[in-house]
Amino acid sequence: AVAAMAPRREVGLLLLLLALPLASAGLSSYFGTKSRYEEVNPHLVSDPLSLGPGAGGSLPSSCTPLQLRAVLRHGTRYPTAGQIRRLGELHARLLRRAAGAAACPAAAALAEWPMWYEESLDGRLAPQGRRDMELLARRMAARFPALFAARRRLALASSSKHRCLQSGAAFRRGLGPTLDFGGDEVEVEVNDSLMRFFDHCAKFVVLVEDNDTAMGQVNAFKQGPEMKKVMEKVASALCLPVEELNADLVQVAFLTCSYELAIKNVTSPWCSLFSEEDAKVLEYLNDLKQYWKRGYGYDINSRSSCILFQDIFQHLDKAVEESKSSKPISSPLIVQVGHAETLQPLLALMGYFKDKEPLLATNFAQQARRKFRSGRIVPYAANLVFVLYHCDHVNASQEEYQVQLLLNERLLPFLHSNETTSTYADLKDYYKDILENCHFKEECELPQVNVTAVDEL
C-alpha cells in the first residue's frame, strides 16, 4: 500500500507545484496585516532603494525640513506561538490522513511539506524583517538628506517587543557608519506608553481586547455563508470531513501561504488550497478583526491613541518654537517602532480610510471596494511620517511652517484640504478637538456603573 501511494504523492505534489505561480500571484494582495511591504510599493521588487514615482514632492525649494517624526511598524516577522500550534495541529491531521490507503494528492503533498516553524520563533523578527528596516532607513535618508546628515541627533524608540527592538537596531544599521548622530551609538529607548498605548488603556483591554462579545461581527462572519463555502472547498481538497475544520484552521493555512512568501520569498504548497475569490473572503475576515479591534468599530480603539497623537504635535510645536527663536532644533529626527496595532488606531483617530458604512458580517459583497484594507494600510514595515518645514519668501506668517504626511513613503493628502501640503496652523486647527480634549487617563478609565460592553462602546 505504501509503495502504491508513492507515485500518487508525487503526482499530487507535481500538480500542486504547477498551480503555485498562479496561486501566489493571485493571493498576495489579500494577506491583510501579514502582507509584504512590496505589495504597497511594487517598484521595490526590482529596485529596493527606489524612491518610487513622484518622489520629489510638491514643496517650493525655499522650504527646509526642520523635523521628521516617523512611526514605523516592525519588519516581517515569524508567526506567533499560537499560530504555529494551530498549523502543527492541521499538519499532524494531514500526516495521519496521508498514512491511510485512500490518501488524496493534496493532503499527501502537504503532509510532505516540512513543518519547520517552532513555537520558540513566536512573532520574532525574521531576517527579511531586518532587511525591510535597513532598506527603509536608506530610502528615508535619501529622501531627506538634510535631516539625515551627519551630527544630527536621532531619537530612536521602540515598544518592548523583541521584534520592534530589533527593527529599531536594523533601522539604525541601515543608516550606515558614516552618520555618527553626535557621537555614541544610538540607543533604542523602550517606550510602551506610546508604542503600546493599547496595553495601558483599561477600557480598551476590558471592553474590547478581552471581551468576546466585542468581536460579534468577526465571529458571525466565521459562521457565515462566505466562510462556509471556503471551508467546504478546503475540506474537499484535503479529503477531510468539513466538521474537522474551522475558520481558524483555514485562516492558519492561508496565513502560512503569506508567511512563506514574506519570510522566504517562496510560494508555499499551502497557497494551492485557495483561489483569489477565497483570498478575498479571508482578507475580509482579517479586516473585520482589525476594524472592530483597532479601527472604527469602537471609539475607544482610536481614542486610546491620542496620547501618541498629542506627543507628535508637542514635538512639532517645540521645533516651531526653537525655529522662531533661531535655536538649533533639539529633535530633528524622531523614529519610533511599534506595531500594526499602534498605527491603525492612530490613522483612525485622524479619520483616514473610513468607509460610509461599517464593516459587518453581512455586507462582504457591498464592501468589495472598501477603503479599509489593512494590507494597504499597515503591511509589514508600514510607516507614517510627519515632516515639518520652514519656508522662506511666503505671503503670510502662517505659511512659514508647513507639513507633509507620508504613509508607506507616499504623500497622504490631508483630509481638511485634500492637498499634500498644509500649513502647520491649519493642520492644528483641523485636529484642535483631539489635541485639546482627548485625555488618555479619562478616555481609558473603566465606567464605574455596571453596563454592557456594547452600551458603553
PDB file of C-alpha atoms in Angstrom, residues 102-380:
ATOM      1  CA  ALA A 102      -7.038   6.360   0.484  1.00  0.00           C
ATOM      2  CA  ALA A 103      -4.919   9.482   0.911  1.00  0.00           C
ATOM      3  CA  CYS A 104      -5.707  12.226  -1.571  1.00  0.00           C
ATOM      4  CA  PRO A 105      -2.982  14.031  -3.548  1.00  0.00           C
ATOM      5  CA  ALA A 106      -3.311  17.475  -1.928  1.00  0.00           C
ATOM      6  CA  ALA A 107      -3.294  16.104   1.626  1.00  0.00           C
ATOM      7  CA  ALA A 108      -0.378  13.780   0.806  1.00  0.00           C
ATOM      8  CA  ALA A 109       1.655  16.572  -0.783  1.00  0.00           C
ATOM      9  CA  LEU A 110       1.032  18.940   2.136  1.00  0.00           C
ATOM     10  CA  ALA A 111       1.883  16.165   4.588  1.00  0.00           C
ATOM     11  CA  GLU A 112       5.293  16.022   2.893  1.00  0.00           C
ATOM     12  CA  TRP A 113       5.764  19.771   3.338  1.00  0.00           C
ATOM     13  CA  PRO A 114       8.446  20.182   6.029  1.00  0.00           C
ATOM     14  CA  MET A 115       6.905  21.784   9.123  1.00  0.00           C
ATOM     15  CA  TRP A 116       9.860  23.994  10.054  1.00  0.00           C
ATOM     16  CA  TYR A 117       8.154  26.554  12.293  1.00  0.00           C
ATOM     17  CA  GLU A 118       8.848  26.116  16.023  1.00  0.00           C
ATOM     18  CA  GLU A 119       6.965  27.798  18.848  1.00  0.00           C
ATOM     19  CA  SER A 120      10.209  29.435  20.036  1.00  0.00           C
ATOM     20  CA  LEU A 121      10.039  31.676  16.920  1.00  0.00           C
ATOM     21  CA  ASP A 122       6.892  33.275  18.473  1.00  0.00           C
ATOM     22  CA  GLY A 123       6.497  36.504  16.480  1.00  0.00           C
ATOM     23  CA  ARG A 124      10.212  37.286  16.357  1.00  0.00           C
ATOM     24  CA  LEU A 125      11.736  39.405  13.599  1.00  0.00           C
ATOM     25  CA  ALA A 126      12.723  37.363  10.528  1.00  0.00           C
ATOM     26  CA  PRO A 127      15.939  38.091   8.573  1.00  0.00           C
ATOM     27  CA  GLN A 128      13.713  39.661   5.894  1.00  0.00           C
ATOM     28  CA  GLY A 129      12.359  41.979   8.620  1.00  0.00           C
ATOM     29  CA  ARG A 130      15.858  43.303   9.265  1.00  0.00           C
ATOM     30  CA  ARG A 131      16.277  43.934   5.547  1.00  0.00           C
ATOM     31  CA  ASP A 132      12.893  45.724   5.485  1.00  0.00           C
ATOM     32  CA  MET A 133      14.125  48.158   8.128  1.00  0.00           C
ATOM     33  CA  GLU A 134      17.644  48.687   6.788  1.00  0.00           C
ATOM     34  CA  LEU A 135      16.333  49.459   3.307  1.00  0.00           C
ATOM     35  CA  LEU A 136      13.586  51.735   4.668  1.00  0.00           C
ATOM     36  CA  ALA A 137      16.242  53.714   6.577  1.00  0.00           C
ATOM     37  CA  ARG A 138      18.363  54.078   3.440  1.00  0.00           C
ATOM     38  CA  ARG A 139      15.401  55.294   1.378  1.00  0.00           C
ATOM     39  CA  MET A 140      14.326  57.719   4.099  1.00  0.00           C
ATOM     40  CA  ALA A 141      17.845  59.161   4.324  1.00  0.00           C
ATOM     41  CA  ALA A 142      17.947  59.526   0.518  1.00  0.00           C
ATOM     42  CA  ARG A 143      14.578  61.313   0.538  1.00  0.00           C
ATOM     43  CA  PHE A 144      15.535  63.715   3.354  1.00  0.00           C
ATOM     44  CA  PRO A 145      19.321  64.102   3.099  1.00  0.00           C
ATOM     45  CA  ALA A 146      19.409  67.389   5.038  1.00  0.00           C
ATOM     46  CA  LEU A 147      17.752  65.810   8.076  1.00  0.00           C
ATOM     47  CA  PHE A 148      19.809  62.620   7.971  1.00  0.00           C
ATOM     48  CA  ALA A 149      23.108  64.472   7.651  1.00  0.00           C
ATOM     49  CA  ALA A 150      25.989  63.665   9.995  1.00  0.00           C
ATOM     50  CA  ARG A 151      25.855  65.073  13.517  1.00  0.00           C
ATOM     51  CA  ARG A 152      22.073  65.399  13.522  1.00  0.00           C
ATOM     52  CA  ARG A 153      20.525  63.928  16.636  1.00  0.00           C
ATOM     53  CA  LEU A 154      18.443  60.768  16.125  1.00  0.00           C
ATOM     54  CA  ALA A 155      15.971  59.798  18.850  1.00  0.00           C
ATOM     55  CA  LEU A 156      15.100  56.138  18.393  1.00  0.00           C
ATOM     56  CA  ALA A 157      12.338  54.478  20.441  1.00  0.00           C
ATOM     57  CA  SER A 158      10.553  51.145  20.308  1.00  0.00           C
ATOM     58  CA  SER A 159       7.994  49.004  22.049  1.00  0.00           C
ATOM     59  CA  SER A 160       9.438  46.412  24.422  1.00  0.00           C
ATOM     60  CA  LYS A 161       8.715  43.570  21.995  1.00  0.00           C
ATOM     61  CA  HIS A 162      11.834  41.883  20.657  1.00  0.00           C
ATOM     62  CA  ARG A 163      10.772  42.312  17.007  1.00  0.00           C
ATOM     63  CA  CYS A 164      10.428  46.074  17.499  1.00  0.00           C
ATOM     64  CA  LEU A 165      13.747  46.496  19.327  1.00  0.00           C
ATOM     65  CA  GLN A 166      15.486  44.516  16.590  1.00  0.00           C
ATOM     66  CA  SER A 167      13.693  46.556  13.917  1.00  0.00           C
ATOM     67  CA  GLY A 168      14.931  49.773  15.580  1.00  0.00           C
ATOM     68  CA  ALA A 169      18.504  48.450  15.644  1.00  0.00           C
ATOM     69  CA  ALA A 170      18.226  47.395  11.978  1.00  0.00           C
ATOM     70  CA  PHE A 171      16.916  50.854  11.013  1.00  0.00           C
ATOM     71  CA  ARG A 172      19.944  52.441  12.705  1.00  0.00           C
ATOM     72  CA  ARG A 173      22.261  49.981  10.938  1.00  0.00           C
ATOM     73  CA  GLY A 174      20.713  50.907   7.602  1.00  0.00           C
ATOM     74  CA  LEU A 175      21.879  54.488   8.053  1.00  0.00           C
ATOM     75  CA  GLY A 176      25.460  53.238   7.937  1.00  0.00           C
ATOM     76  CA  PRO A 177      28.608  54.119   9.875  1.00  0.00           C
ATOM     77  CA  THR A 178      29.139  57.487   8.175  1.00  0.00           C
ATOM     78  CA  LEU A 179      26.317  59.134  10.147  1.00  0.00           C
ATOM     79  CA  ASP A 180      27.582  59.479  13.701  1.00  0.00           C
ATOM     80  CA  PHE A 181      24.490  61.321  15.054  1.00  0.00           C
ATOM     81  CA  GLY A 182      26.548  63.254  17.535  1.00  0.00           C
ATOM     82  CA  GLY A 183      28.820  60.612  18.983  1.00  0.00           C
ATOM     83  CA  ASP A 184      27.898  57.351  20.674  1.00  0.00           C
ATOM     84  CA  GLU A 185      25.894  54.559  19.095  1.00  0.00           C
ATOM     85  CA  VAL A 186      22.204  55.436  19.235  1.00  0.00           C
ATOM     86  CA  GLU A 187      20.402  53.513  21.952  1.00  0.00           C
ATOM     87  CA  VAL A 188      16.890  52.261  21.258  1.00  0.00           C
ATOM     88  CA  GLU A 189      14.725  53.574  24.082  1.00  0.00           C
ATOM     89  CA  VAL A 190      11.800  51.394  25.196  1.00  0.00           C
ATOM     90  CA  ASN A 191       8.572  53.396  25.296  1.00  0.00           C
ATOM     91  CA  ASP A 192       5.498  51.207  25.688  1.00  0.00           C
ATOM     92  CA  SER A 193       3.333  54.080  26.899  1.00  0.00           C
ATOM     93  CA  LEU A 194       3.445  55.489  23.339  1.00  0.00           C
ATOM     94  CA  MET A 195       4.099  52.399  21.192  1.00  0.00           C
ATOM     95  CA  ARG A 196       1.756  50.043  23.070  1.00  0.00           C
ATOM     96  CA  PHE A 197      -0.740  52.577  24.429  1.00  0.00           C
ATOM     97  CA  PHE A 198      -3.488  49.964  23.987  1.00  0.00           C
ATOM     98  CA  ASP A 199      -1.998  47.819  26.773  1.00  0.00           C
ATOM     99  CA  HIS A 200      -2.276  50.747  29.190  1.00  0.00           C
ATOM    100  CA  CYS A 201      -5.905  51.581  28.381  1.00  0.00           C
ATOM    101  CA  ALA A 202      -8.112  49.635  30.825  1.00  0.00           C
ATOM    102  CA  LYS A 203     -11.322  50.482  28.985  1.00  0.00           C
ATOM    103  CA  PHE A 204      -9.943  49.076  25.725  1.00  0.00           C
ATOM    104  CA  VAL A 205      -8.449  45.959  27.353  1.00  0.00           C
ATOM    105  CA  VAL A 206     -11.578  45.021  29.303  1.00  0.00           C
ATOM    106  CA  LEU A 207     -14.312  46.044  26.868  1.00  0.00           C
ATOM    107  CA  VAL A 208     -12.627  45.176  23.535  1.00  0.00           C
ATOM    108  CA  GLU A 209      -9.375  43.186  23.787  1.00  0.00           C
ATOM    109  CA  ASP A 210     -10.588  40.645  26.367  1.00  0.00           C
ATOM    110  CA  ASN A 211     -14.284  40.769  25.528  1.00  0.00           C
ATOM    111  CA  ASP A 212     -15.538  38.092  23.123  1.00  0.00           C
ATOM    112  CA  THR A 213     -18.848  39.862  22.531  1.00  0.00           C
ATOM    113  CA  ALA A 214     -16.958  42.879  21.123  1.00  0.00           C
ATOM    114  CA  MET A 215     -15.900  40.616  18.232  1.00  0.00           C
ATOM    115  CA  GLY A 216     -19.501  39.660  17.403  1.00  0.00           C
ATOM    116  CA  GLN A 217     -19.183  40.652  13.728  1.00  0.00           C
ATOM    117  CA  VAL A 218     -15.945  38.667  13.320  1.00  0.00           C
ATOM    118  CA  ASN A 219     -17.458  35.556  14.921  1.00  0.00           C
ATOM    119  CA  ALA A 220     -20.641  35.896  12.845  1.00  0.00           C
ATOM    120  CA  PHE A 221     -18.614  36.102   9.618  1.00  0.00           C
ATOM    121  CA  LYS A 222     -16.702  32.944  10.601  1.00  0.00           C
ATOM    122  CA  GLN A 223     -20.077  31.152  10.687  1.00  0.00           C
ATOM    123  CA  GLY A 224     -21.455  32.925   7.616  1.00  0.00           C
ATOM    124  CA  PRO A 225     -22.068  31.609   4.074  1.00  0.00           C
ATOM    125  CA  GLU A 226     -18.847  33.040   2.554  1.00  0.00           C
ATOM    126  CA  MET A 227     -16.563  31.356   5.105  1.00  0.00           C
ATOM    127  CA  LYS A 228     -18.645  28.163   4.997  1.00  0.00           C
ATOM    128  CA  LYS A 229     -18.051  27.926   1.235  1.00  0.00           C
ATOM    129  CA  VAL A 230     -14.267  28.373   1.670  1.00  0.00           C
ATOM    130  CA  MET A 231     -14.175  25.759   4.458  1.00  0.00           C
ATOM    131  CA  GLU A 232     -16.095  23.236   2.354  1.00  0.00           C
ATOM    132  CA  LYS A 233     -13.728  23.758  -0.560  1.00  0.00           C
ATOM    133  CA  VAL A 234     -10.583  23.352   1.575  1.00  0.00           C
ATOM    134  CA  ALA A 235     -12.038  20.293   3.340  1.00  0.00           C
ATOM    135  CA  SER A 236     -12.808  18.739  -0.048  1.00  0.00           C
ATOM    136  CA  ALA A 237      -9.282  19.442  -1.367  1.00  0.00           C
ATOM    137  CA  LEU A 238      -7.764  17.842   1.742  1.00  0.00           C
ATOM    138  CA  CYS A 239     -10.267  14.937   1.793  1.00  0.00           C
ATOM    139  CA  LEU A 240     -11.243  15.901   5.335  1.00  0.00           C
ATOM    140  CA  PRO A 241     -14.747  15.937   6.796  1.00  0.00           C
ATOM    141  CA  VAL A 242     -15.754  19.608   6.960  1.00  0.00           C
ATOM    142  CA  GLU A 243     -16.501  19.121  10.681  1.00  0.00           C
ATOM    143  CA  GLU A 244     -12.759  18.641  11.253  1.00  0.00           C
ATOM    144  CA  LEU A 245     -12.048  22.166  10.029  1.00  0.00           C
ATOM    145  CA  ASN A 246     -12.984  25.560  11.448  1.00  0.00           C
ATOM    146  CA  ALA A 247     -12.411  29.152  10.325  1.00  0.00           C
ATOM    147  CA  ASP A 248      -9.266  29.495  12.461  1.00  0.00           C
ATOM    148  CA  LEU A 249      -7.590  26.422  10.928  1.00  0.00           C
ATOM    149  CA  VAL A 250      -8.456  27.547   7.391  1.00  0.00           C
ATOM    150  CA  GLN A 251      -7.074  31.007   8.185  1.00  0.00           C
ATOM    151  CA  VAL A 252      -3.851  29.434   9.508  1.00  0.00           C
ATOM    152  CA  ALA A 253      -3.425  27.527   6.226  1.00  0.00           C
ATOM    153  CA  PHE A 254      -3.949  30.773   4.299  1.00  0.00           C
ATOM    154  CA  LEU A 255      -1.560  32.745   6.516  1.00  0.00           C
ATOM    155  CA  THR A 256       1.088  30.043   6.110  1.00  0.00           C
ATOM    156  CA  CYS A 257       0.994  30.886   2.404  1.00  0.00           C
ATOM    157  CA  SER A 258       1.543  34.557   3.374  1.00  0.00           C
ATOM    158  CA  TYR A 259       4.379  33.826   5.838  1.00  0.00           C
ATOM    159  CA  GLU A 260       6.295  31.676   3.359  1.00  0.00           C
ATOM    160  CA  LEU A 261       6.088  34.468   0.770  1.00  0.00           C
ATOM    161  CA  ALA A 262       7.061  37.260   3.185  1.00  0.00           C
ATOM    162  CA  ILE A 263       9.777  35.383   5.120  1.00  0.00           C
ATOM    163  CA  LYS A 264      11.338  33.162   2.448  1.00  0.00           C
ATOM    164  CA  ASN A 265      10.052  34.691  -0.813  1.00  0.00           C
ATOM    165  CA  VAL A 266       8.707  31.301  -1.881  1.00  0.00           C
ATOM    166  CA  THR A 267       5.272  30.170  -2.959  1.00  0.00           C
ATOM    167  CA  SER A 268       4.203  27.539  -0.445  1.00  0.00           C
ATOM    168  CA  PRO A 269       2.149  24.448  -1.336  1.00  0.00           C
ATOM    169  CA  TRP A 270      -0.399  25.828   1.161  1.00  0.00           C
ATOM    170  CA  CYS A 271      -1.234  28.555  -1.376  1.00  0.00           C
ATOM    171  CA  SER A 272      -2.664  25.962  -3.772  1.00  0.00           C
ATOM    172  CA  LEU A 273      -5.665  25.422  -1.464  1.00  0.00           C
ATOM    173  CA  PHE A 274      -7.033  28.898  -2.216  1.00  0.00           C
ATOM    174  CA  SER A 275      -8.368  30.806  -5.196  1.00  0.00           C
ATOM    175  CA  GLU A 276      -8.419  34.586  -5.468  1.00  0.00           C
ATOM    176  CA  GLU A 277     -12.113  34.544  -4.505  1.00  0.00           C
ATOM    177  CA  ASP A 278     -11.263  32.571  -1.341  1.00  0.00           C
ATOM    178  CA  ALA A 279      -8.493  35.065  -0.599  1.00  0.00           C
ATOM    179  CA  LYS A 280     -10.935  37.987  -0.737  1.00  0.00           C
ATOM    180  CA  VAL A 281     -13.115  36.273   1.870  1.00  0.00           C
ATOM    181  CA  LEU A 282     -10.147  35.559   4.167  1.00  0.00           C
ATOM    182  CA  GLU A 283      -8.846  39.109   3.739  1.00  0.00           C
ATOM    183  CA  TYR A 284     -12.269  40.394   4.810  1.00  0.00           C
ATOM    184  CA  LEU A 285     -12.117  38.206   7.918  1.00  0.00           C
ATOM    185  CA  ASN A 286      -8.749  39.777   8.779  1.00  0.00           C
ATOM    186  CA  ASP A 287     -10.054  43.278   8.046  1.00  0.00           C
ATOM    187  CA  LEU A 288     -13.183  42.740  10.145  1.00  0.00           C
ATOM    188  CA  LYS A 289     -10.978  41.930  13.128  1.00  0.00           C
ATOM    189  CA  GLN A 290      -8.808  44.993  12.501  1.00  0.00           C
ATOM    190  CA  TYR A 291     -11.876  47.204  12.059  1.00  0.00           C
ATOM    191  CA  TRP A 292     -13.588  46.123  15.274  1.00  0.00           C
ATOM    192  CA  LYS A 293     -10.437  45.805  17.396  1.00  0.00           C
ATOM    193  CA  ARG A 294      -8.180  48.570  16.070  1.00  0.00           C
ATOM    194  CA  GLY A 295     -10.230  50.707  13.704  1.00  0.00           C
ATOM    195  CA  TYR A 296     -13.603  52.407  13.592  1.00  0.00           C
ATOM    196  CA  GLY A 297     -15.624  49.637  15.256  1.00  0.00           C
ATOM    197  CA  TYR A 298     -15.479  51.258  18.714  1.00  0.00           C
ATOM    198  CA  ASP A 299     -14.454  54.810  19.611  1.00  0.00           C
ATOM    199  CA  ILE A 300     -12.034  53.674  22.325  1.00  0.00           C
ATOM    200  CA  ASN A 301      -9.899  51.873  19.689  1.00  0.00           C
ATOM    201  CA  SER A 302      -8.790  55.181  18.180  1.00  0.00           C
ATOM    202  CA  ARG A 303      -9.282  57.458  21.206  1.00  0.00           C
ATOM    203  CA  SER A 304      -6.707  55.424  23.124  1.00  0.00           C
ATOM    204  CA  SER A 305      -4.073  56.550  20.569  1.00  0.00           C
ATOM    205  CA  CYS A 306      -4.472  60.256  21.350  1.00  0.00           C
ATOM    206  CA  ILE A 307      -1.529  60.059  23.795  1.00  0.00           C
ATOM    207  CA  LEU A 308       0.711  59.324  20.780  1.00  0.00           C
ATOM    208  CA  PHE A 309      -1.010  61.866  18.521  1.00  0.00           C
ATOM    209  CA  GLN A 310      -0.583  64.639  21.105  1.00  0.00           C
ATOM    210  CA  ASP A 311       3.054  63.695  21.667  1.00  0.00           C
ATOM    211  CA  ILE A 312       3.724  64.060  17.924  1.00  0.00           C
ATOM    212  CA  PHE A 313       2.313  67.593  17.968  1.00  0.00           C
ATOM    213  CA  GLN A 314       4.141  68.552  21.172  1.00  0.00           C
ATOM    214  CA  HIS A 315       7.442  67.805  19.426  1.00  0.00           C
ATOM    215  CA  LEU A 316       6.339  69.640  16.283  1.00  0.00           C
ATOM    216  CA  ASP A 317       5.350  72.641  18.464  1.00  0.00           C
ATOM    217  CA  LYS A 318       8.740  72.586  20.152  1.00  0.00           C
ATOM    218  CA  ALA A 319      10.542  72.556  16.787  1.00  0.00           C
ATOM    219  CA  VAL A 320       8.473  75.564  15.633  1.00  0.00           C
ATOM    220  CA  GLU A 321       9.306  77.468  18.839  1.00  0.00           C
ATOM    221  CA  GLU A 322      13.011  76.661  18.518  1.00  0.00           C
ATOM    222  CA  SER A 323      13.000  77.765  14.884  1.00  0.00           C
ATOM    223  CA  LYS A 324      11.269  81.053  15.733  1.00  0.00           C
ATOM    224  CA  SER A 325      13.914  81.691  18.415  1.00  0.00           C
ATOM    225  CA  SER A 326      16.709  80.833  15.940  1.00  0.00           C
ATOM    226  CA  LYS A 327      17.793  77.922  18.147  1.00  0.00           C
ATOM    227  CA  PRO A 328      19.016  74.608  16.735  1.00  0.00           C
ATOM    228  CA  ILE A 329      16.231  72.002  16.548  1.00  0.00           C
ATOM    229  CA  SER A 330      16.785  69.719  19.535  1.00  0.00           C
ATOM    230  CA  SER A 331      14.973  66.710  17.978  1.00  0.00           C
ATOM    231  CA  PRO A 332      15.266  66.863  14.187  1.00  0.00           C
ATOM    232  CA  LEU A 333      14.761  63.082  13.810  1.00  0.00           C
ATOM    233  CA  ILE A 334      12.363  61.022  15.926  1.00  0.00           C
ATOM    234  CA  VAL A 335      11.857  57.428  14.802  1.00  0.00           C
ATOM    235  CA  GLN A 336       9.613  55.090  16.799  1.00  0.00           C
ATOM    236  CA  VAL A 337       8.945  51.410  16.130  1.00  0.00           C
ATOM    237  CA  GLY A 338       5.646  49.828  17.128  1.00  0.00           C
ATOM    238  CA  HIS A 339       3.003  47.553  15.708  1.00  0.00           C
ATOM    239  CA  ALA A 340       0.121  47.440  13.237  1.00  0.00           C
ATOM    240  CA  GLU A 341      -1.928  47.968  16.417  1.00  0.00           C
ATOM    241  CA  THR A 342      -0.030  51.226  17.011  1.00  0.00           C
ATOM    242  CA  LEU A 343      -0.567  52.669  13.539  1.00  0.00           C
ATOM    243  CA  GLN A 344      -4.105  51.522  12.714  1.00  0.00           C
ATOM    244  CA  PRO A 345      -5.803  53.298  15.681  1.00  0.00           C
ATOM    245  CA  LEU A 346      -3.724  56.438  15.057  1.00  0.00           C
ATOM    246  CA  LEU A 347      -4.846  56.619  11.415  1.00  0.00           C
ATOM    247  CA  ALA A 348      -8.451  56.027  12.521  1.00  0.00           C
ATOM    248  CA  LEU A 349      -8.133  58.832  15.070  1.00  0.00           C
ATOM    249  CA  MET A 350      -7.008  61.085  12.214  1.00  0.00           C
ATOM    250  CA  GLY A 351     -10.017  59.995  10.119  1.00  0.00           C
ATOM    251  CA  TYR A 352      -8.227  58.055   7.350  1.00  0.00           C
ATOM    252  CA  PHE A 353      -9.669  55.064   5.443  1.00  0.00           C
ATOM    253  CA  LYS A 354     -13.165  55.473   6.839  1.00  0.00           C
ATOM    254  CA  ASP A 355     -15.985  53.917   4.830  1.00  0.00           C
ATOM    255  CA  LYS A 356     -19.519  55.296   4.754  1.00  0.00           C
ATOM    256  CA  GLU A 357     -20.886  52.010   6.072  1.00  0.00           C
ATOM    257  CA  PRO A 358     -19.283  49.953   8.863  1.00  0.00           C
ATOM    258  CA  LEU A 359     -17.703  46.589   8.031  1.00  0.00           C
ATOM    259  CA  LEU A 360     -20.220  43.925   9.056  1.00  0.00           C
ATOM    260  CA  ALA A 361     -20.523  40.156   8.844  1.00  0.00           C
ATOM    261  CA  THR A 362     -23.414  40.657   6.438  1.00  0.00           C
ATOM    262  CA  ASN A 363     -22.014  43.174   3.926  1.00  0.00           C
ATOM    263  CA  PHE A 364     -18.965  41.434   2.451  1.00  0.00           C
ATOM    264  CA  ALA A 365     -20.175  41.941  -1.155  1.00  0.00           C
ATOM    265  CA  GLN A 366     -21.030  45.641  -0.636  1.00  0.00           C
ATOM    266  CA  GLN A 367     -17.569  46.257   0.865  1.00  0.00           C
ATOM    267  CA  ALA A 368     -15.654  44.927  -2.135  1.00  0.00           C
ATOM    268  CA  ARG A 369     -14.315  48.441  -2.856  1.00  0.00           C
ATOM    269  CA  ARG A 370     -13.822  49.488   0.775  1.00  0.00           C
ATOM    270  CA  LYS A 371     -11.140  51.953   1.850  1.00  0.00           C
ATOM    271  CA  PHE A 372     -10.372  49.965   4.999  1.00  0.00           C
ATOM    272  CA  ARG A 373      -7.981  47.301   3.668  1.00  0.00           C
ATOM    273  CA  SER A 374      -5.399  46.612   6.352  1.00  0.00           C
ATOM    274  CA  GLY A 375      -2.851  45.166   3.909  1.00  0.00           C
ATOM    275  CA  ARG A 376      -2.775  48.500   2.052  1.00  0.00           C
ATOM    276  CA  ILE A 377      -2.546  50.494   5.283  1.00  0.00           C
ATOM    277  CA  VAL A 378      -0.351  48.536   7.713  1.00  0.00           C
ATOM    278  CA  PRO A 379       1.683  45.825   5.930  1.00  0.00           C
ATOM    279  CA  TYR A 380       4.990  44.785   7.498  1.00  0.00           C
TER     280      TYR A 380
END
